[in-house]
Coordinates of C-alpha atoms in Angstrom, one line a residue:
X1 CA -53.1 -53.2 -9.4
X2 CA -52.6 -51.0 -12.4
X3 CA -51.0 -52.8 -15.4
X4 CA -47.3 -51.7 -16.3
X5 CA -48.3 -51.0 -19.9
X6 CA -51.1 -48.6 -19.0
X7 CA -48.4 -47.0 -16.5
X8 CA -45.8 -46.7 -19.2
X9 CA -48.4 -44.9 -21.4
X10 CA -49.5 -42.5 -18.9
X11 CA -45.6 -41.5 -18.4
X12 CA -45.3 -41.1 -22.0
X13 CA -48.3 -38.9 -22.2
X14 CA -47.1 -36.5 -19.4
X15 CA -43.8 -36.3 -20.6
X16 CA -45.1 -35.3 -24.3
X17 CA -47.2 -32.6 -22.6
X18 CA -44.4 -31.5 -20.6
X19 CA -41.9 -31.1 -23.5
X20 CA -44.7 -29.2 -25.3
X21 CA -45.5 -26.7 -22.5
X22 CA -41.9 -26.3 -21.4
X23 CA -39.9 -26.4 -24.8
X24 CA -37.2 -28.7 -23.2
X25 CA -33.9 -27.6 -24.7
X26 CA -32.2 -30.4 -27.3
X27 CA -29.2 -31.6 -26.0
X28 CA -26.1 -31.3 -27.6
X29 CA -24.8 -34.4 -28.3
X30 CA -20.8 -34.8 -28.8
X31 CA -19.5 -36.2 -32.1
X32 CA -17.9 -39.9 -31.5
X33 CA -14.1 -40.3 -31.4
X34 CA -11.9 -41.3 -34.1
X35 CA -8.3 -42.1 -33.7
X36 CA -6.3 -41.5 -36.9
X37 CA -3.2 -43.3 -37.0
X38 CA -0.3 -42.7 -39.3
X39 CA 0.6 -39.8 -42.0
X40 CA -2.3 -37.7 -43.1
X41 CA -0.2 -36.1 -46.0
X42 CA -1.6 -39.0 -48.2
X43 CA -5.1 -38.2 -47.8
X44 CA -6.7 -35.5 -49.7
X45 CA -7.5 -32.4 -47.8
X46 CA -11.1 -33.0 -48.9
X47 CA -11.5 -36.2 -47.5
X48 CA -10.2 -35.0 -44.2
X49 CA -12.9 -32.0 -43.9
X50 CA -15.2 -34.7 -44.6
X51 CA -14.4 -36.5 -41.4
X52 CA -14.4 -33.5 -39.5
X53 CA -18.0 -32.8 -40.0
X54 CA -19.1 -36.5 -38.5
X55 CA -16.0 -37.1 -36.1
X56 CA -14.1 -35.7 -33.4
X57 CA -10.8 -36.5 -34.9
X58 CA -7.7 -37.2 -32.5
X59 CA -4.3 -37.8 -33.9
X60 CA -1.9 -40.7 -32.8
X61 CA 0.9 -38.8 -31.1
X62 CA 1.1 -40.8 -28.0
X63 CA -0.9 -44.2 -28.5
X64 CA 0.7 -45.7 -25.7
X65 CA -1.3 -43.3 -23.7
X66 CA -4.7 -43.3 -25.2
X67 CA -7.7 -44.9 -23.5
X68 CA -9.1 -47.0 -26.1
X69 CA -12.6 -47.2 -24.1
X70 CA -13.2 -43.4 -25.0
X71 CA -12.8 -44.0 -28.9
X72 CA -15.2 -45.2 -30.8
X73 CA -13.7 -46.0 -34.1
X74 CA -9.5 -46.1 -35.2
X75 CA -8.3 -45.9 -38.8
X76 CA -4.6 -46.6 -39.6
X77 CA -3.6 -44.5 -42.7
X78 CA -1.1 -45.7 -45.4
X79 CA -0.7 -49.0 -43.8
X80 CA 2.2 -51.2 -45.2
X81 CA 2.3 -55.0 -45.8
X82 CA 3.9 -55.4 -42.6
X83 CA 1.3 -54.3 -40.8
X84 CA -1.3 -56.1 -42.6
X85 CA 0.6 -59.2 -42.0
X86 CA 1.5 -59.0 -38.3
X87 CA -2.3 -58.0 -37.5
X88 CA -3.3 -61.1 -39.0
X89 CA -0.9 -63.4 -37.5
X90 CA -0.9 -61.6 -34.2
X91 CA 2.2 -60.1 -34.1
X92 CA 3.2 -57.0 -32.4
X93 CA 6.5 -55.6 -32.1
X94 CA 6.3 -52.3 -33.9
X95 CA 4.2 -49.1 -32.1
X96 CA 1.5 -49.7 -35.1
X97 CA 1.3 -53.6 -34.4
X98 CA 1.0 -53.0 -30.7
X99 CA -1.7 -50.8 -31.1
X100 CA -3.7 -52.9 -33.5
X101 CA -3.6 -55.8 -31.7
X102 CA -5.0 -53.9 -28.5
X103 CA -8.1 -52.5 -30.4
X104 CA -8.6 -56.3 -31.7
X105 CA -8.5 -57.5 -28.6
X106 CA -10.7 -54.7 -26.9
X107 CA -13.1 -55.6 -30.1
X108 CA -12.7 -51.5 -31.1
X109 CA -13.8 -50.8 -34.6
X110 CA -10.8 -50.7 -37.0
X111 CA -10.2 -49.9 -40.5
X112 CA -7.2 -50.5 -42.2
X113 CA -6.1 -48.2 -45.4
X114 CA -3.2 -49.6 -47.2
X115 CA -0.7 -47.8 -49.1
X116 CA -1.4 -46.9 -52.6
X117 CA 0.8 -49.4 -54.2
X118 CA -0.5 -52.0 -52.2
X119 CA -4.0 -51.2 -52.9
X120 CA -3.0 -51.8 -56.6
X121 CA -2.0 -55.2 -55.9
X122 CA -4.3 -56.4 -52.7
X123 CA -7.8 -55.3 -55.0
X124 CA -6.6 -56.2 -58.1
X125 CA -9.0 -59.4 -59.4
X126 CA -6.1 -60.4 -61.7
X127 CA -2.8 -59.7 -60.1
X128 CA 0.6 -60.4 -61.8
X129 CA 1.6 -62.9 -59.1
X130 CA -1.7 -64.6 -57.8
X131 CA -0.5 -67.1 -55.3
X132 CA 1.5 -64.4 -53.1
X133 CA -1.3 -61.8 -53.7
X134 CA -3.9 -64.5 -52.5
X135 CA -1.6 -64.7 -49.3
X136 CA -2.2 -61.3 -48.5
X137 CA -5.8 -61.3 -49.3
X138 CA -6.1 -64.2 -46.7
X139 CA -4.5 -61.9 -44.3
X140 CA -7.3 -59.3 -44.9
X141 CA -9.8 -61.8 -44.9
X142 CA -8.7 -63.1 -41.4
X143 CA -8.4 -59.4 -40.2
X144 CA -12.0 -58.9 -41.0
X145 CA -12.9 -62.1 -38.8
X146 CA -10.9 -60.6 -36.1
X147 CA -12.8 -57.3 -36.7
X148 CA -11.1 -55.1 -38.6
X149 CA -11.5 -54.1 -42.5
X150 CA -9.1 -53.1 -44.8
X151 CA -10.5 -51.0 -47.5
X152 CA -9.7 -47.8 -49.5
X153 CA -9.9 -44.2 -47.9
X154 CA -12.9 -43.8 -50.1
X155 CA -14.9 -46.8 -49.0
X156 CA -14.0 -45.6 -45.5
X157 CA -15.2 -42.0 -46.0
X158 CA -18.3 -43.2 -47.9
X159 CA -19.3 -45.3 -44.9
X160 CA -17.9 -43.7 -41.9
X161 CA -21.1 -41.0 -42.1
X162 CA -23.5 -43.6 -41.2
X163 CA -21.2 -45.2 -38.8
X164 CA -20.6 -42.0 -36.6
X165 CA -24.2 -41.4 -36.9
X166 CA -25.4 -44.8 -35.7
X167 CA -22.6 -44.5 -32.6
X168 CA -24.3 -40.9 -32.1
X169 CA -28.0 -42.3 -32.3
X170 CA -26.8 -45.3 -29.7
X171 CA -25.6 -42.4 -27.3
X172 CA -28.6 -40.7 -27.4
X173 CA -30.7 -43.8 -26.8
X174 CA -29.1 -44.2 -23.3
X175 CA -27.1 -41.4 -21.0
X176 CA -29.0 -38.5 -23.1
X177 CA -32.4 -39.7 -22.7
X178 CA -35.1 -38.1 -20.5
X179 CA -37.5 -41.3 -20.4
X180 CA -36.3 -44.8 -20.7
X181 CA -38.9 -47.3 -22.1
X182 CA -39.4 -50.7 -22.9
X183 CA -39.0 -50.0 -26.4
X184 CA -35.3 -48.3 -25.7
X185 CA -34.4 -51.5 -24.0
X186 CA -35.7 -54.0 -26.5
X187 CA -34.0 -51.7 -29.1
X188 CA -30.7 -51.0 -27.5
X189 CA -28.2 -54.0 -28.7
X190 CA -25.6 -53.7 -25.7
X191 CA -26.2 -54.9 -22.6
X192 CA -25.3 -52.4 -20.2
X193 CA -27.7 -49.2 -20.9
X194 CA -26.3 -45.9 -19.1
X195 CA -28.5 -43.3 -18.0
X196 CA -28.3 -40.4 -15.8
X197 CA -30.2 -39.3 -12.8
X198 CA -32.5 -37.2 -14.6
X199 CA -33.5 -39.9 -16.8
X200 CA -37.3 -41.2 -15.7
X201 CA -37.3 -44.9 -16.1
X202 CA -40.7 -47.0 -16.3
X203 CA -41.4 -50.0 -14.6
X204 CA -42.0 -51.8 -17.5
X205 CA -38.3 -51.1 -19.0
X206 CA -37.0 -52.0 -15.7
X207 CA -39.0 -55.3 -16.1
X208 CA -38.0 -55.8 -19.6
X209 CA -34.3 -55.4 -19.1
X210 CA -34.5 -57.7 -16.2
X211 CA -36.2 -60.3 -18.6
X212 CA -33.2 -59.8 -21.2
X213 CA -30.7 -59.9 -19.0
X214 CA -29.7 -56.3 -19.3
X215 CA -28.7 -53.9 -16.9
X216 CA -29.6 -50.1 -16.4
X217 CA -27.0 -48.1 -14.9
X218 CA -27.7 -44.9 -13.6
X219 CA -24.8 -42.2 -13.1
X220 CA -25.0 -38.7 -11.6
X221 CA -24.9 -35.7 -13.4
X222 CA -21.5 -35.0 -12.9
X223 CA -20.3 -38.3 -14.1
X224 CA -20.1 -40.3 -10.3
X225 CA -21.7 -44.0 -10.5
X226 CA -24.5 -43.9 -7.7

């Protein structure tokens, strides 16, 4: 019986030859979705333009109807001390705090951008009333342990490009791939790898997924699971 490593190498070589002969067209990968919550008028237009180049921005008009499983990242703009405290203490009695709670419960990446006034105190190493500001900083740290970052808009903009590219790359590893190999399974951090029915899955990839406790889910090109 032929070794499965050899089979995988043969499949890889065949795919390379087919790609060079047939010139397989590149796949247009959609931008990851960014849900923007809050008033964007407080953000410089140049910052918003930079976000648009990396993300598909979705404005928060009807947050209760938004399906978070379709969102890759959420950013709360011009966040007040109220949202900071309620998020850290698990209180959800407003539209924003309910959405924040839902994001944290479903492990959706979140960034909270405080108001300029709050930033002046929250990120100040020597605040005027240190005991009181320390309490707010504890909320900030607690939110970080929950999976939400409290940062400036400049910090979010600077890092959002890399975050968006990482999400896009992750998408290309699974559903958009023409060939799923052992290395793809090993490199993927998710338990579930989603590929379409046009993807070739090598025997070694299946064995590795089974050994690592991962699931390879195949969907039809129209989106229906098979």
